[in-house]
Short mmCIF file of C-alpha atoms in Angstrom, two decimals:
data_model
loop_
_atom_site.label_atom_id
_atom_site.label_comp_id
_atom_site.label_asym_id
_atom_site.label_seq_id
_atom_site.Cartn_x
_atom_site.Cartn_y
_atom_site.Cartn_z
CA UNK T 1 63.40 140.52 40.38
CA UNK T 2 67.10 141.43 41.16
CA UNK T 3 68.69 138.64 43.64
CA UNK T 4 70.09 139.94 46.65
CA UNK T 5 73.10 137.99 48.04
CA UNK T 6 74.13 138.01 51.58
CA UNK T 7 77.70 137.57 52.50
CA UNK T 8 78.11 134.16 54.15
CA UNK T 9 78.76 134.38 58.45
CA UNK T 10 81.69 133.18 59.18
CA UNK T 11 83.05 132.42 62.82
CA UNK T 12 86.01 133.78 64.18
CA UNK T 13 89.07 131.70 63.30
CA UNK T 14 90.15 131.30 66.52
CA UNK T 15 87.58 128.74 66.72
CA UNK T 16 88.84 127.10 63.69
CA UNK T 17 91.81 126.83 65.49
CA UNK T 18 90.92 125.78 68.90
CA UNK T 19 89.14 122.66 67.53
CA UNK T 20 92.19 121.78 65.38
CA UNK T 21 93.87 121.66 68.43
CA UNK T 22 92.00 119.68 70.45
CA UNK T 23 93.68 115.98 69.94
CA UNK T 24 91.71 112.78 69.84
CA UNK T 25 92.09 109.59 68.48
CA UNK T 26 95.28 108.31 67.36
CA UNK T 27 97.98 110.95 66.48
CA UNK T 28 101.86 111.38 65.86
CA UNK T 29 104.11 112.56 68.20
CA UNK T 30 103.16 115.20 70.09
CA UNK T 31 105.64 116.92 72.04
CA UNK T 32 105.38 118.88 75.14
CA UNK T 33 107.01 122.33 76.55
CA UNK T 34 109.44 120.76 78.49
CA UNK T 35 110.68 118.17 75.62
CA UNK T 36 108.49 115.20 76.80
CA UNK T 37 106.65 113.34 73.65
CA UNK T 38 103.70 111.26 73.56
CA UNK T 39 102.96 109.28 70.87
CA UNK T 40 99.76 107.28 70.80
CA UNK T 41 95.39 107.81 71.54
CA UNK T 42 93.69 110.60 72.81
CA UNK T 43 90.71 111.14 73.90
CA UNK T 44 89.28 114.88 74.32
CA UNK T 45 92.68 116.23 74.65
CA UNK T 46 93.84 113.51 77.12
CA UNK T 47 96.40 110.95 76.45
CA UNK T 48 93.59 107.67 76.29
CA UNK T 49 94.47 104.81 74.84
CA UNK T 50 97.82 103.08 73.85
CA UNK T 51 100.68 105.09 73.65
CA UNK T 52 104.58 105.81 74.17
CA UNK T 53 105.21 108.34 76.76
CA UNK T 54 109.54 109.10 76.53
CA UNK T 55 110.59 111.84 79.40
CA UNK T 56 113.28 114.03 78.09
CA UNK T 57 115.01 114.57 81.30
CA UNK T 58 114.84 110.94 82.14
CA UNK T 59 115.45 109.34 79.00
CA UNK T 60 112.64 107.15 80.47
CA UNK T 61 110.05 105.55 78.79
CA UNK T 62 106.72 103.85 78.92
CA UNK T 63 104.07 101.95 76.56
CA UNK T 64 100.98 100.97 77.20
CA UNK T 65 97.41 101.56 78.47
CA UNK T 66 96.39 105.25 78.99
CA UNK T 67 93.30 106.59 80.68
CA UNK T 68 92.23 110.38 80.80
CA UNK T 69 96.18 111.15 80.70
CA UNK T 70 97.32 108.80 83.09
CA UNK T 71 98.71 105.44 83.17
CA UNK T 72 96.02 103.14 83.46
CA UNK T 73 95.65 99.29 82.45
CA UNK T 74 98.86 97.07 81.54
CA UNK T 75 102.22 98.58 80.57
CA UNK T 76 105.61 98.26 80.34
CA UNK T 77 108.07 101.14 81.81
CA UNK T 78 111.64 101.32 81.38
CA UNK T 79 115.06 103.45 81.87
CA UNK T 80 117.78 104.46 79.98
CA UNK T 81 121.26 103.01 81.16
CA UNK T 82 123.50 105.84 81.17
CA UNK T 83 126.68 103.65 80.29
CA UNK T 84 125.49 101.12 77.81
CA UNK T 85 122.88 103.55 76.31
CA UNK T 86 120.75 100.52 76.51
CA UNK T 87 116.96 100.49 78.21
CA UNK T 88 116.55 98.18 80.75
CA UNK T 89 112.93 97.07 81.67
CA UNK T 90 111.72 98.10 85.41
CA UNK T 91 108.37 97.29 85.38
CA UNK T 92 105.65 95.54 83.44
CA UNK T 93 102.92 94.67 84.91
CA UNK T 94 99.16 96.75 85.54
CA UNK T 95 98.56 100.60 86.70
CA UNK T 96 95.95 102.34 88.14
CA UNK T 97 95.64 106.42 88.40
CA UNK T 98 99.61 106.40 87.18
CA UNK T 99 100.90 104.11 89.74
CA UNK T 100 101.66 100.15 89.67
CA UNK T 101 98.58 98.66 90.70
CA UNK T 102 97.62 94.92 90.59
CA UNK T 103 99.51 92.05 89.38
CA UNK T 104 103.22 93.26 87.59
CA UNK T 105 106.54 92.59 87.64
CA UNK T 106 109.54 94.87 89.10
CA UNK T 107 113.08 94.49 88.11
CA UNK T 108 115.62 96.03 90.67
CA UNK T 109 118.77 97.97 89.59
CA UNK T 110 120.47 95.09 92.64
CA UNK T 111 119.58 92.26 90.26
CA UNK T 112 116.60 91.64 92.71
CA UNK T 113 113.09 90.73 90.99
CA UNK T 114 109.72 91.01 92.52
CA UNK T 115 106.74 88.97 90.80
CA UNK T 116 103.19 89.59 92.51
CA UNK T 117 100.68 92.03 93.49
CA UNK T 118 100.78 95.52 94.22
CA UNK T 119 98.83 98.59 95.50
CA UNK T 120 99.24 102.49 94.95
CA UNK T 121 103.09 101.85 93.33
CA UNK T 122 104.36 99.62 96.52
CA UNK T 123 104.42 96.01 96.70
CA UNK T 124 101.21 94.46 98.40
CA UNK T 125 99.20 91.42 98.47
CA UNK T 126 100.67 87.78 97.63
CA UNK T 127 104.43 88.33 95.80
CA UNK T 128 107.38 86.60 95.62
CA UNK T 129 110.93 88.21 95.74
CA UNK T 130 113.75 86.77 94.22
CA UNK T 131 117.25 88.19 95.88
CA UNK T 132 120.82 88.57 94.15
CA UNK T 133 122.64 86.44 96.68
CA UNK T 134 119.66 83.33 95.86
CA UNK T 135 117.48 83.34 98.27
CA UNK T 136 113.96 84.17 97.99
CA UNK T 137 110.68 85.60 100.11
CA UNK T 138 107.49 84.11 99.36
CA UNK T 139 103.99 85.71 101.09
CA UNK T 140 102.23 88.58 102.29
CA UNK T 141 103.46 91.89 101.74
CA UNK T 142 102.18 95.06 103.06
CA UNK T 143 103.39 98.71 102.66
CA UNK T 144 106.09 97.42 100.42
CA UNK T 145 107.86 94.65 103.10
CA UNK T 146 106.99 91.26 104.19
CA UNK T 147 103.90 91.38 106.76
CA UNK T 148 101.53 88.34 107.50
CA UNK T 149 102.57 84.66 106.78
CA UNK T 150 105.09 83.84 104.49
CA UNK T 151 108.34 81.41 103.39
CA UNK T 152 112.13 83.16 103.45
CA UNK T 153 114.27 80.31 101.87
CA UNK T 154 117.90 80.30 101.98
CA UNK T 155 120.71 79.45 98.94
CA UNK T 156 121.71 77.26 101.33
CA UNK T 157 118.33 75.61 101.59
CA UNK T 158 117.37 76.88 104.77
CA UNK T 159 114.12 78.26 104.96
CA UNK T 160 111.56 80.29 107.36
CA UNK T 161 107.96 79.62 107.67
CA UNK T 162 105.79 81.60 109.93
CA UNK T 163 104.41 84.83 110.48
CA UNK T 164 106.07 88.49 109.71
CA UNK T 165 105.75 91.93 110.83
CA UNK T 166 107.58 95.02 108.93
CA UNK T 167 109.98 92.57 107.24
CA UNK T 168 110.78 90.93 109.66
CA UNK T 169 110.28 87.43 111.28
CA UNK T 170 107.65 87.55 114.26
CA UNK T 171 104.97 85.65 115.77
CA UNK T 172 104.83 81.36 115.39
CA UNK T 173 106.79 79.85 112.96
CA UNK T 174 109.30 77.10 111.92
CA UNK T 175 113.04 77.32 110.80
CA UNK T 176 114.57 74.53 109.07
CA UNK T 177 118.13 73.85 109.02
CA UNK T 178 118.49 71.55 106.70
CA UNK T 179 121.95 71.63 106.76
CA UNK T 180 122.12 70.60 110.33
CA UNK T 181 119.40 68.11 109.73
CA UNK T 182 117.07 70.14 112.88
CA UNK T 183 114.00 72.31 113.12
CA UNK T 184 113.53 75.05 115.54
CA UNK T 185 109.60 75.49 115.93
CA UNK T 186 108.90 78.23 118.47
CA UNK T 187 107.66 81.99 118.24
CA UNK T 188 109.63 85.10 116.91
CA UNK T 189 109.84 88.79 117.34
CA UNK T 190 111.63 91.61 115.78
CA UNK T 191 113.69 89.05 114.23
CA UNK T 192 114.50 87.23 117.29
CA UNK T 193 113.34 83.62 118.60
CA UNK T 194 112.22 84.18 121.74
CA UNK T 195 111.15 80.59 122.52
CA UNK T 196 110.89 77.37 120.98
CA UNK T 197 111.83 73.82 120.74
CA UNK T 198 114.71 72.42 118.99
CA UNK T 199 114.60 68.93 117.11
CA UNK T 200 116.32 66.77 115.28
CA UNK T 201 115.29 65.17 111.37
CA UNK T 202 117.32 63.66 109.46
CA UNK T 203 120.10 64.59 111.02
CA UNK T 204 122.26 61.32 110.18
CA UNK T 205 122.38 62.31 106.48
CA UNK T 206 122.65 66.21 106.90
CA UNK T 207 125.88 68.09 105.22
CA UNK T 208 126.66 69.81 108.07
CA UNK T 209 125.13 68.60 111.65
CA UNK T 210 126.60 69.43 114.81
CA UNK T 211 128.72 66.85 116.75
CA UNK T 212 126.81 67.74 120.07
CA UNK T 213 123.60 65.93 120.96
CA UNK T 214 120.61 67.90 122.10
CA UNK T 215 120.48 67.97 125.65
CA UNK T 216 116.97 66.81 127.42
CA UNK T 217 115.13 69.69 129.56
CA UNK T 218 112.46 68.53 132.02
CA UNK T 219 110.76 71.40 132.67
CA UNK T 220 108.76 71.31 136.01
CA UNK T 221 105.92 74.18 135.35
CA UNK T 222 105.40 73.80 131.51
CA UNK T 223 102.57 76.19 131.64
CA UNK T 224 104.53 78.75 133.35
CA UNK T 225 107.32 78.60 130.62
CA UNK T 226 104.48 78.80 128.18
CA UNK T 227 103.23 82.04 130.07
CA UNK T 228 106.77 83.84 130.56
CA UNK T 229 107.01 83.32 126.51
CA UNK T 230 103.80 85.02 125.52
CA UNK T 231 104.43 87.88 128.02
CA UNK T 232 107.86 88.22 125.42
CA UNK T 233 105.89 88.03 122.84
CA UNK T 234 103.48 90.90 123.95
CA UNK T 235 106.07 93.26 125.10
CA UNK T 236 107.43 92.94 121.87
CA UNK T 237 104.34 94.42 120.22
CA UNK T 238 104.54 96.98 122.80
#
């Protein structure tokens, strides 16, 4: 009996093709249109993984955590120095959905650093900044500036404790000028002391105190000075 061969089905090639280029797991450098390349995980066709992300136009890079073709988990991004040619570090820390998320640290281009928590790419939670000029900021942070209670201290060594609003000082809280050897304990808005009282600590042994004495105030309607200070306070928030 003769034997009768059929010719083998093949699928189109485009198919072939198509699954070729479909990336996942690890592969090399893969480089985009606009001269971006990725090199690193994927994960049906999305960056997912580790990986090394370098922007063309930027010079900018990043290495780290990937998920579905964002970055996602802990990483470290950086930018090119156009002078020295050099990459300086910006932030290292943890993302979520491509922006800083969680706990990280920034590096300013002032020489400023913040170390601490942060939300949707701005700085928020518990974080402390360090400035350029030495002092430092210590707290809450909301919406990327100092909101709820917190410590400002001084490279002098004077420092703020107390609450903030928008960045700046407002609602109870203590300054210490320990260079004057006295305390001012009172309440704060918009950066202002409103009210408070003014004491003396150590003042014998301070650097710097003040050759005047604090003068004595008997007040006669202590509740009504306490009153006329609170309405301050709440036309301030007004």
């Amino acid at each position: 009996m003769p034997i009768i061969k059929y010719p083998r089905i093949r699928e189109p090639l485009v198919y072939e093709w198509d699954r070729r280029a479909q990336k996942c797991g690890l592969r090399h450098t893969i480089y985009a249109v606009n001269g971006d390349q990725y090199t690193g995980e994927w994960l049906d066709n999305m960056k997912h993984g580790k990986g090394t992300q370098i922007w063309k136009k930027t010079g900018a890079i990043y290495s780290g955590d990937w998920k579905f073709g964002k970055r996602d988990g802990y990483g470290s991004y950086s930018i090119l120095d156009p002078v020295t040619k050099e990459y300086k570090k910006v932030y290292t820390g943890l993302w979520k959905n491509d922006q800083k998320s969680g706990y990280g640290v920034s590096f300013f281009p002032s020489g400023d650093r913040y170390e601490g928590e942060w939300s949707a790419g701005v700085r928020s939670g518990w974080g402390r900044m360090c400035y350029q000029d030495g002092s430092s900021y210590e707290g809450q942070w909301q919406q990327d500036q100092p909101n709820g209670q917190g410590t400002l201290r001084l490279p002098n060594g004077n420092r703020y404790e107390g609450g903030w609003k928008d960045g700046k000082k407002h609602g109870p809280g203590r300054y210490f000028y320990l260079d004057k050897g006295q305390l001012l304990e009172g309440t704060w808005a918009a950066d202002i002391a409103k009210c408070g009282v003014l004491v003396d600590f150590g003042r014998a042994k301070a650097p710097d105190p003040t050759p005047y004495p604090i003068p004595k105030i008997e007040l006669n309607d202590p509740a009504g000075v306490l009153a006329e200070a609170q309405a301050l306070l709440d036309d301030s928030h007004n």
